[in-house]
Amino acid sequence: MLHPEVEARPWVEQLAIDDESYRLQLAYLFDRSPFYREKLAGAGLASAAAAGGLGDIARLPCTEKDELRASRTPENPIGAHLCAAPAEIVRIYSTSGTTGTPSYIPLTAGDLDNWVTGSARSYAASGVTAGQRIVSTYNAGPFVAGAALASFDRIGLCHIPVGTGNTERLMLVIEQLRPEAAVLTPSYAAHLVEWAAERDFDLEGSSVERVLVAGEPGGGEPAFRAKLEAGWGARVTEAMGIGDIGVSLWGECEEQDGMHLGARGFVHAELIEPDTGASVELADGATGELVLTHLRHRAAPLLRFRTRDHVQVWTSECGCGRTGPRVRCLGRTDDMLIVRGVNVFPSAVREVVSTFAPEVSGNVLVRPQAPGVKQEPPLPVSVELARNATPDAVLADAIRDRLRNVLVVQTHVDLVPWGTLRRSEYKSTLVEHQVEVDR
Ligand SMILES: [Zn+2]
């Protein structure tokens, strides 16, 4: 552990510290944030004292990304949640922005330091230690991933940046510089396993002992993870963050049993029912949408921010000694489909299909037939066969049956030849979206 006194602190003690931070954060928001003064007044809360402590947080309204976006003006392109003076801001990241204009994420020096601290704990949980080499494949550019890369310095790793879209160089670096760890998206990690197999590159026997995956869900799903671990001959652990709140907030330890909150003390986590917004208790096995609140943020703190990440939570003790809840991302709420009342995540479909390896490649494409979330069964799913495999009705039926048994969803499975579905060096598209619909 990077900070055992923090990471192994009894969770009740953590919550007591967080409660104090939260009350100060609320007072700061009432003092500095036009956005939250108005929003909380609208909910009948005229002061920080009226809003209470962490135990009362579920009474507060959630914050949606769209509200922040709507509060931007030409004079304040960041948004009305900006609290800090220009001279206090040391970094401004931006998101890719699906609507064309990016969202800006400002940070003070203290915010940035907290981000890097949390991210360093999350990545160190994987077992990488000072003095080791790590090769990274993110093109950080304007994005928050830059702060994650800074966390490698904090851990004391030798960081070898290679960037995205440069597979030849990446493999050469692995061969020549012999890094102990690699950090990449799970999709790219899977793509590299295929790439290596096609070229007789001995990835399994390479120096890489740890593969740290982040950037999209799936890296923690057992069958998909097993495939990556076999291909890389390495232990695979995942990390997860959300741009507006913090980079790599969560990181998985060597027990591989869900991600710990590396950003504990900086961020408070809750679960809600995505449809109703009702609070869900953080109990062992609970699922829901992750809602995050800044506790010690200065530039543009957020309260009860809806992450759109649908997660499962575990509160049982972890063998590593870290305390507090652990999560695994089941999928993005935005990618979720509802088939006759049943929530279906494309990454869960891929996970079930992956259990049919080596007969399938593990690449899938879910093809909704109607715009929007609600779909009528059967849901069409293209499943790519393994190299040299031929379409086989028995296999298609077996996949369809297992999808029905595990996910309770009726599908139509269409087996497609090896190489048909697009590979990604960044994030995979598991859903063939209909003409863009406003969400
Ligand atoms: Zn652990």
Tab-separated table of N, CA and C and ligand atoms in Angstrom, residues 253 255 260 318 320, ligand 1:
chain	number	residue	atom	x	y	z
A	253	CYS	N	-6.836	-4.430	-6.486
A	253	CYS	CA	-5.619	-4.993	-5.894
A	253	CYS	C	-5.380	-6.386	-6.468
A	255	GLU	N	-5.912	-9.182	-5.287
A	255	GLU	CA	-6.984	-10.156	-5.013
A	255	GLU	C	-7.979	-10.209	-6.174
A	260	HIS	N	-10.793	-0.863	-5.279
A	260	HIS	CA	-10.812	-0.056	-4.047
A	260	HIS	C	-10.858	1.421	-4.418
A	318	CYS	N	-11.277	-7.398	2.299
A	318	CYS	CA	-10.421	-7.818	1.198
A	318	CYS	C	-9.116	-8.335	1.780
A	320	CYS	N	-6.204	-7.966	0.941
A	320	CYS	CA	-5.067	-7.045	0.884
A	320	CYS	C	-4.999	-6.135	2.102
B	1	ZN	ZN	-7.881	-5.581	-1.937
